[in-house]
Short mmCIF file of C-alpha atoms and ligand atoms in Angstrom, two decimals:
data_model
loop_
_atom_site.label_atom_id
_atom_site.label_comp_id
_atom_site.label_asym_id
_atom_site.label_seq_id
_atom_site.Cartn_x
_atom_site.Cartn_y
_atom_site.Cartn_z
CA UNK A 1 76.53 88.24 113.52
CA UNK A 2 74.81 91.26 114.29
CA UNK A 3 77.83 92.93 114.63
CA UNK A 4 80.17 92.13 111.99
CA UNK A 5 84.10 92.81 112.78
CA UNK A 6 85.20 95.67 109.48
CA UNK A 7 83.31 96.31 106.63
CA UNK A 8 84.29 98.92 104.14
CA UNK A 9 82.80 102.40 103.85
CA UNK A 10 81.57 104.36 100.89
CA UNK A 11 82.46 107.63 101.40
CA UNK A 12 80.75 109.55 98.07
CA UNK A 13 82.02 109.26 94.80
CA UNK A 14 83.03 106.08 94.36
CA UNK A 15 79.80 105.20 91.56
CA UNK A 16 80.39 107.93 89.84
CA UNK A 17 84.56 107.71 89.42
CA UNK A 18 83.69 103.89 88.70
CA UNK A 19 80.76 104.36 85.80
CA UNK A 20 83.44 107.21 84.68
CA UNK A 21 85.80 104.95 84.09
CA UNK A 22 83.77 101.77 82.94
CA UNK A 23 81.81 104.36 80.47
CA UNK A 24 85.04 106.38 79.26
CA UNK A 25 84.25 107.24 75.73
CA UNK A 26 86.14 104.64 74.05
CA UNK A 27 88.02 107.69 72.41
CA UNK A 28 89.81 107.18 76.04
CA UNK A 29 88.59 104.44 78.01
CA UNK A 30 91.31 103.38 79.35
CA UNK A 31 90.40 99.35 81.99
CA UNK A 32 93.85 98.88 82.49
CA UNK A 33 96.87 100.05 84.73
CA UNK A 34 98.41 103.50 85.05
CA UNK A 35 94.96 105.04 83.17
CA UNK A 36 93.51 108.62 84.83
CA UNK A 37 92.82 107.70 88.26
CA UNK A 38 95.74 105.86 88.85
CA UNK A 39 97.49 109.46 88.17
CA UNK A 40 95.50 110.60 90.18
CA UNK A 41 95.25 108.07 93.56
CA UNK A 42 99.28 108.35 92.60
CA UNK A 43 100.24 112.26 92.66
CA UNK A 44 96.87 112.52 95.70
CA UNK A 45 99.32 110.47 97.18
CA UNK A 46 103.02 111.76 96.41
CA UNK A 47 101.52 115.54 97.10
CA UNK A 48 99.80 114.51 100.61
CA UNK A 49 101.99 112.78 102.48
CA UNK A 50 105.35 114.24 100.51
CA UNK A 51 106.51 111.15 99.30
CA UNK A 52 109.08 111.16 95.37
CA UNK A 53 107.11 107.90 93.84
CA UNK A 54 104.08 106.31 94.45
CA UNK A 55 103.53 103.12 92.20
CA UNK A 56 100.08 101.11 92.63
CA UNK A 57 99.80 97.75 92.10
CA UNK A 58 97.16 94.81 92.81
CA UNK A 59 98.03 94.25 96.49
CA UNK A 60 100.02 94.87 99.69
CA UNK A 61 101.74 91.34 98.86
CA UNK A 62 102.13 92.84 95.25
CA UNK A 63 103.96 96.01 96.96
CA UNK A 64 105.79 94.01 98.99
CA UNK A 65 106.98 91.62 96.55
CA UNK A 66 108.04 94.35 93.55
CA UNK A 67 110.11 95.83 96.27
CA UNK A 68 111.88 91.97 97.58
CA UNK A 69 112.14 92.10 93.68
CA UNK A 70 113.77 95.61 93.32
CA UNK A 71 116.08 95.26 95.91
CA UNK A 72 117.87 92.30 94.48
CA UNK A 73 117.04 89.87 97.38
CA UNK A 74 117.98 86.37 96.46
CA UNK A 75 119.35 83.00 98.28
CA UNK A 76 121.98 83.53 100.90
CA UNK A 77 120.70 86.60 101.98
CA UNK A 78 118.93 87.60 105.15
CA UNK A 79 115.65 90.01 105.98
CA UNK A 80 114.97 91.13 109.36
CA UNK A 81 111.31 90.78 110.38
CA UNK A 82 109.08 90.50 113.26
CA UNK A 83 107.20 87.20 113.92
CA UNK A 84 104.25 89.02 115.27
CA UNK A 85 102.77 89.60 111.04
CA UNK A 86 101.06 88.35 108.17
CA UNK A 87 102.64 85.77 105.95
CA UNK A 88 103.28 88.13 102.63
CA UNK A 89 105.80 90.91 105.03
CA UNK A 90 108.38 87.37 104.64
CA UNK A 91 106.43 85.47 101.75
CA UNK A 92 107.67 88.64 100.20
CA UNK A 93 111.38 88.47 99.98
CA UNK A 94 111.05 84.09 100.53
CA UNK A 95 109.72 84.17 96.45
CA UNK A 96 113.22 85.37 95.43
CA UNK A 97 114.93 83.37 97.87
CA UNK A 98 115.52 85.57 100.68
CA UNK A 99 115.11 83.96 104.77
CA UNK A 100 113.64 86.25 107.75
CA UNK A 101 115.61 86.18 110.62
CA UNK A 102 112.47 87.14 112.87
CA UNK A 103 112.58 89.46 116.25
CA UNK A 104 110.85 90.10 119.19
CA UNK A 105 107.97 92.74 119.52
CA UNK A 106 108.54 95.59 121.83
CA UNK A 107 105.30 94.61 124.80
CA UNK A 108 103.98 98.51 124.82
CA UNK A 109 103.13 98.88 120.58
CA UNK A 110 103.79 95.25 119.82
CA UNK A 111 105.69 95.85 116.52
CA UNK A 112 109.37 94.85 115.87
CA UNK A 113 111.90 95.39 118.82
CA UNK A 114 114.25 97.90 117.96
CA UNK A 115 117.33 96.57 120.79
CA UNK A 116 116.74 93.26 119.33
CA UNK A 117 117.90 94.23 115.60
CA UNK A 118 121.21 94.47 115.55
CA UNK A 119 122.50 91.60 117.37
CA UNK A 120 120.74 89.85 114.55
CA UNK A 121 122.83 91.43 111.56
CA UNK A 122 125.19 89.39 109.99
CA UNK A 123 127.48 88.88 106.92
CA UNK A 124 124.15 87.95 104.83
CA UNK A 125 121.87 90.52 106.33
CA UNK A 126 120.67 93.09 103.88
CA UNK A 127 116.97 94.58 104.69
CA UNK A 128 115.19 95.61 107.74
CA UNK A 129 111.42 94.86 107.04
CA UNK A 130 109.46 96.65 109.28
CA UNK A 131 105.63 96.32 110.33
CA UNK A 132 103.18 99.30 111.39
CA UNK A 133 101.20 97.31 113.93
CA UNK A 134 97.36 98.83 113.67
CA UNK A 135 98.88 102.13 112.07
CA UNK A 136 100.97 102.92 114.39
CA UNK A 137 105.35 103.45 113.87
CA UNK A 138 107.90 101.63 114.81
CA UNK A 139 111.17 103.48 115.84
CA UNK A 140 112.04 104.75 112.44
CA UNK A 141 114.58 107.63 113.79
CA UNK A 142 116.85 104.14 115.27
CA UNK A 143 116.48 101.26 112.67
CA UNK A 144 116.98 103.89 110.14
CA UNK A 145 120.09 104.60 111.57
CA UNK A 146 121.05 100.76 112.58
CA UNK A 147 119.59 100.02 108.86
CA UNK A 148 122.21 103.50 107.77
CA UNK A 149 125.10 102.05 110.09
CA UNK A 150 125.02 98.61 109.01
CA UNK A 151 124.72 99.87 104.74
CA UNK A 152 120.85 97.57 105.34
CA UNK A 153 118.31 98.64 103.00
CA UNK A 154 114.28 99.33 105.00
CA UNK A 155 111.43 98.67 103.34
CA UNK A 156 107.98 99.98 105.78
CA UNK A 157 104.98 97.29 105.61
CA UNK A 158 102.54 100.56 106.70
CA UNK A 159 100.39 98.31 105.07
CA UNK A 160 98.38 99.04 108.31
CA UNK A 161 99.62 102.84 107.74
CA UNK A 162 98.37 105.19 105.12
CA UNK A 163 97.56 108.64 106.30
CA UNK A 164 99.51 107.32 108.82
CA UNK A 165 102.47 109.55 111.12
CA UNK A 166 106.15 110.10 112.91
CA UNK A 167 107.40 112.88 114.58
CA UNK A 168 105.26 114.06 111.66
CA UNK A 169 106.64 112.28 108.35
CA UNK A 170 103.75 110.31 107.37
CA UNK A 171 105.01 105.87 107.75
CA UNK A 172 105.54 104.82 103.99
CA UNK A 173 107.60 107.41 103.58
CA UNK A 174 110.36 107.31 105.69
CA UNK A 175 112.34 103.87 104.95
CA UNK A 176 114.28 103.30 101.25
CA UNK A 177 110.34 101.57 100.18
CA UNK A 178 107.09 101.70 101.98
CA UNK A 179 103.91 99.50 100.70
CA UNK A 180 101.08 100.46 101.03
CA UNK A 181 97.54 98.31 101.25
CA UNK A 182 93.32 98.82 100.01
CA UNK A 183 92.56 96.22 100.72
CA UNK A 184 89.01 95.66 101.86
CA UNK A 185 89.70 95.01 105.84
CA UNK A 186 91.90 98.56 106.00
CA UNK A 187 91.39 101.81 105.68
CA UNK A 188 90.76 103.26 102.34
CA UNK A 189 89.85 101.20 100.11
CA UNK A 190 89.11 99.70 96.11
CA UNK A 191 88.49 95.78 97.74
CA UNK A 192 92.27 94.63 96.78
CA UNK A 193 94.72 96.60 96.45
CA UNK A 194 98.10 98.61 97.28
CA UNK A 195 100.98 101.28 96.64
CA UNK A 196 104.88 100.93 96.76
CA UNK A 197 106.63 104.37 97.52
CA UNK A 198 109.46 104.78 96.80
CA UNK A 199 111.84 107.45 98.58
CA UNK A 200 114.93 107.01 97.25
CA UNK A 201 114.73 108.19 94.29
CA UNK A 202 117.07 106.22 92.36
CA UNK A 203 115.78 102.96 92.21
CA UNK A 204 112.00 104.84 90.84
CA UNK A 205 113.31 103.54 87.23
CA UNK A 206 114.02 100.27 88.02
CA UNK A 207 110.79 100.03 89.88
CA UNK A 208 109.02 101.45 86.95
CA UNK A 209 110.27 98.73 84.48
CA UNK A 210 109.74 95.60 86.89
CA UNK A 211 106.49 96.32 87.38
CA UNK A 212 105.44 96.71 84.09
CA UNK A 213 106.06 93.49 82.29
CA UNK A 214 110.50 94.45 82.71
CA UNK A 215 109.56 97.03 79.85
CA UNK A 216 110.54 100.55 79.76
CA UNK A 217 106.87 101.43 78.61
CA UNK A 218 106.18 103.79 81.82
CA UNK A 219 108.85 106.01 79.71
CA UNK A 220 107.20 104.80 76.27
CA UNK A 221 103.78 106.54 77.76
CA UNK A 222 106.09 109.23 79.03
CA UNK A 223 107.00 110.75 75.56
CA UNK A 224 110.88 109.51 76.76
CA UNK A 225 110.92 107.43 74.58
CA UNK A 226 109.98 106.77 71.32
CA UNK A 227 109.71 102.79 71.89
CA UNK A 228 109.70 100.56 74.45
CA UNK A 229 111.17 97.23 74.74
CA UNK A 230 112.04 94.83 77.23
CA UNK A 231 115.36 95.55 79.73
CA UNK A 232 115.20 93.44 82.58
CA UNK A 233 112.95 90.37 84.54
CA UNK A 234 110.41 91.94 85.79
CA UNK A 235 106.34 90.75 86.00
CA UNK A 236 103.07 92.78 85.73
CA UNK A 237 102.62 94.90 89.61
CA UNK A 238 99.52 97.52 87.81
CA UNK A 239 96.23 98.07 89.35
CA UNK A 240 93.15 98.51 87.01
CA UNK A 241 92.15 101.77 86.59
CA UNK A 242 88.61 101.14 87.41
CA UNK A 243 89.75 100.01 90.88
CA UNK A 244 91.78 103.50 91.37
CA UNK A 245 88.30 105.11 90.29
CA UNK A 246 87.61 103.51 92.85
CA UNK A 247 90.15 103.95 95.41
CA UNK A 248 90.20 107.96 94.63
CA UNK A 249 87.10 108.59 95.88
CA UNK A 250 88.79 106.88 98.86
CA UNK A 251 92.09 108.46 98.67
CA UNK A 252 89.54 111.87 98.47
CA UNK A 253 88.28 111.62 101.82
CA UNK A 254 91.42 110.57 103.66
CA UNK A 255 90.11 112.06 106.16
CA UNK A 256 87.08 112.29 106.79
CA UNK A 257 87.15 108.35 107.20
CA UNK A 258 89.85 109.02 109.18
CA UNK A 259 88.29 111.80 111.65
CA UNK A 260 84.86 109.08 111.49
CA UNK A 261 87.14 105.90 112.94
CA UNK A 262 89.25 108.35 115.53
CA UNK A 263 85.67 109.27 117.01
CA UNK A 264 85.18 105.87 118.24
CA UNK A 265 88.82 104.63 118.79
CA UNK A 266 88.77 107.39 121.62
CA UNK A 267 85.07 106.12 122.68
CA UNK A 268 86.12 102.61 122.95
CA UNK A 269 89.62 104.39 124.63
CA UNK A 270 87.67 106.08 126.99
CA UNK A 271 83.91 103.79 128.10
CA UNK A 272 87.49 101.46 128.94
CA UNK A 273 89.65 102.94 130.90
CA UNK A 274 87.26 102.25 134.04
CA UNK A 275 88.13 98.36 132.73
CA UNK A 276 91.88 99.37 132.57
CA UNK A 277 92.35 100.78 136.00
CA UNK A 278 90.66 97.91 137.50
CA UNK A 279 93.64 96.09 135.59
CA UNK A 280 90.99 93.81 134.34
CA UNK A 281 92.35 95.11 130.37
CA UNK A 282 95.45 96.50 129.02
CA UNK A 283 94.06 99.53 126.16
CA UNK A 284 96.42 100.93 123.14
CA UNK A 285 100.14 102.39 123.85
CA UNK A 286 100.35 105.60 122.14
CA UNK A 287 103.85 106.68 121.96
CA UNK A 288 103.92 110.22 121.67
CA UNK A 289 105.77 110.68 118.66
CA UNK A 290 103.80 108.69 117.04
CA UNK A 291 100.02 109.34 115.19
CA UNK A 292 98.01 106.67 114.37
CA UNK A 293 95.74 106.67 111.41
CA UNK A 294 93.23 104.75 113.97
CA UNK A 295 93.10 101.29 111.78
CA UNK A 296 92.81 98.70 114.55
CA UNK A 297 91.66 99.27 118.17
CA UNK A 298 92.52 96.71 120.77
CA UNK A 299 92.82 95.21 123.92
CA UNK A 300 94.99 93.19 125.59
CA UNK A 301 93.59 90.89 128.20
CA UNK A 302 95.54 89.51 131.05
CA UNK A 303 96.04 85.97 130.18
CA UNK A 304 94.96 83.75 126.95
CA UNK A 305 91.89 82.05 128.69
CA UNK A 306 90.01 85.20 129.66
CA UNK A 307 91.19 86.15 125.68
CA UNK A 308 88.92 83.08 124.48
CA UNK A 309 86.16 83.33 127.01
CA UNK A 310 86.01 87.21 126.16
CA UNK A 311 85.41 86.31 122.60
CA UNK A 312 83.31 83.79 123.11
CA UNK A 313 81.07 85.85 125.33
CA UNK A 314 80.79 88.77 122.67
CA UNK A 315 80.54 85.77 119.96
CA UNK A 316 77.13 84.58 122.31
CA UNK A 317 76.07 87.89 121.74
CA UNK A 318 76.55 88.69 117.89
CA UNK A 319 79.60 90.86 118.89
CA UNK A 320 82.75 89.25 116.32
CA UNK A 321 85.70 90.70 117.93
CA UNK A 322 88.93 88.49 117.14
CA UNK A 323 92.61 87.97 117.95
CA UNK A 324 94.94 88.66 115.23
CA UNK A 325 98.53 86.97 113.98
CA UNK A 326 99.12 83.65 114.93
CA UNK A 327 103.34 83.76 115.29
CA UNK A 328 104.75 83.45 112.03
CA UNK A 329 107.36 81.13 114.58
CA UNK A 330 105.06 79.24 115.58
CA UNK A 331 103.75 78.34 112.24
CA UNK A 332 103.77 75.49 110.22
CA UNK A 333 105.95 77.67 108.06
CA UNK A 334 108.19 78.96 110.75
CA UNK A 335 109.14 75.56 111.92
CA UNK A 336 110.30 73.70 108.55
CA UNK A 337 112.35 77.16 109.03
CA UNK A 338 114.25 76.14 112.21
CA UNK A 339 111.94 77.71 114.81
CA UNK A 340 109.87 76.26 117.76
CA UNK A 341 107.82 77.70 120.03
CA UNK A 342 108.95 79.64 123.31
CA UNK A 343 112.28 81.64 121.08
CA UNK A 344 110.00 84.88 120.97
CA UNK A 345 108.20 84.66 124.64
CA UNK A 346 106.45 88.02 124.06
CA UNK A 347 105.44 88.31 121.00
CA UNK A 348 103.90 84.08 121.45
CA UNK A 349 102.06 85.93 125.00
CA UNK A 350 101.00 89.28 123.16
CA UNK A 351 99.43 87.38 120.44
CA UNK A 352 97.76 84.61 122.80
CA UNK A 353 96.22 87.97 125.04
CA UNK A 354 95.00 90.33 121.84
CA UNK A 355 91.64 91.14 120.63
CA UNK A 356 90.41 93.22 117.71
CA UNK A 357 86.79 95.51 118.81
CA UNK A 358 85.22 96.05 115.49
CA UNK A 359 85.53 99.41 114.37
CA UNK A 360 84.84 100.55 111.37
CA UNK A 361 83.20 104.33 109.47
CA UNK A 362 79.88 102.62 109.66
CA UNK A 363 79.92 101.08 112.89
CA UNK A 364 76.57 102.90 114.77
CA UNK A 365 76.55 104.42 117.85
CA UNK A 366 74.61 101.96 119.13
CA UNK A 367 76.38 98.82 117.62
CA UNK A 368 79.71 101.23 119.67
CA UNK A 369 77.85 100.70 122.64
CA UNK A 370 76.09 97.17 122.91
CA UNK A 371 80.45 96.12 122.09
CA UNK A 372 81.28 98.31 125.17
CA UNK A 373 78.09 96.64 127.80
CA UNK A 374 79.31 93.82 126.43
CA UNK A 375 82.52 93.77 126.99
CA UNK A 376 81.23 95.84 130.82
CA UNK A 377 78.84 92.51 131.50
CA UNK A 378 81.69 89.75 131.13
CA UNK A 379 83.17 91.02 133.55
CA UNK A 380 81.06 91.96 136.45
CA UNK A 381 78.69 88.29 135.36
C1 PLP B 401 97.27 93.98 104.56
C2 PLP B 401 98.56 93.66 105.33
C3 PLP B 401 98.97 93.17 103.91
C4 PLP B 401 98.63 92.69 102.18
O1 PLP B 401 98.43 93.53 102.07
P1 PLP B 401 96.66 92.85 100.84
O2 PLP B 401 97.16 94.29 100.32
O3 PLP B 401 95.98 92.41 102.03
O4 PLP B 401 97.89 92.04 99.93
C5 PLP B 401 100.63 93.24 104.47
N1 PLP B 401 100.62 93.82 105.03
C6 PLP B 401 100.18 93.11 106.48
C7 PLP B 401 101.39 93.93 108.00
C8 PLP B 401 99.12 93.81 106.27
O5 PLP B 401 98.26 94.66 107.33
#
């Protein structure tokens, strides 16, 4: 492909910090988790996003699993989630034995429809896992109010939403727990990485234990206990400090990366606006109380077959534009859970009409122009 869909960017200090971590003098060489770069990353996120506690994990998927473990979700429990999401949003609590209860999405943002949550709550419901699609917030005000009224936990899957806000508050810091991903396809990356944001202070100590193989080693490292021991059933959810070194360079440039993405995003909006006016396609909708991080720029075509033709047309011109989630309720695993096509009409329809355009800091102006021209030509040819 001449123009790829996404690629990670190097912002400046990645090599330098990685080398510092790798080649640190033997007396303080620390390649495992929770070393100096991990501490810098966590405290940068805690300060910038006003988060009470941030724990780096090996991926967003692992952070979701840690969240499910922390909430003690298990057999007999139900979790309310959108079907328009990545498998990890569901696997995390299914591994613990809980079941998903899928809900349709909103037409404007493709986020979980908050108006459909309450009627899906049963005696077994324990939590709501909203997913902030494309870095645009769900209606967290309503979701938190429902959760409070029914005694449910809220875990924000903010994997795509690092540095995005809702009424000024950073996504991931609004529910009881929040999850970030630093996968290479996300805005800020170290290849594979993630974080769990803990907003319920009562969960911090247990989270540290579950993440450290069920031991109180975190307390020991802080000198709060004089030896560490096995205190619970946990696993290993730490990110290597070598990767945290790369991540720290990216986080230092949080806003530089976002500004570049914003520029490209707005350019797409401006240049495709006439086609939207003619009814040829629909642009993303960002509600007034949401401040996006410009993670994804997608367009919605009138039908699935127009979407597929445009995707093929772009591919022939060497441009990779891609669809996104196949609704989970229509997947083989979704069928095994008892769901079928037709259960969530809006999710199915929007998923079929959606096309994501190349968007990453190193996409040049010329390349973006080529993408835009090709879309214009598709509609005039
Ligand atoms: C990327 C992503 C994940 C998983 O993150 P990884 O770091 O790749 O494990 C989970 N949920 C959503 C919505 C994502 O986009």
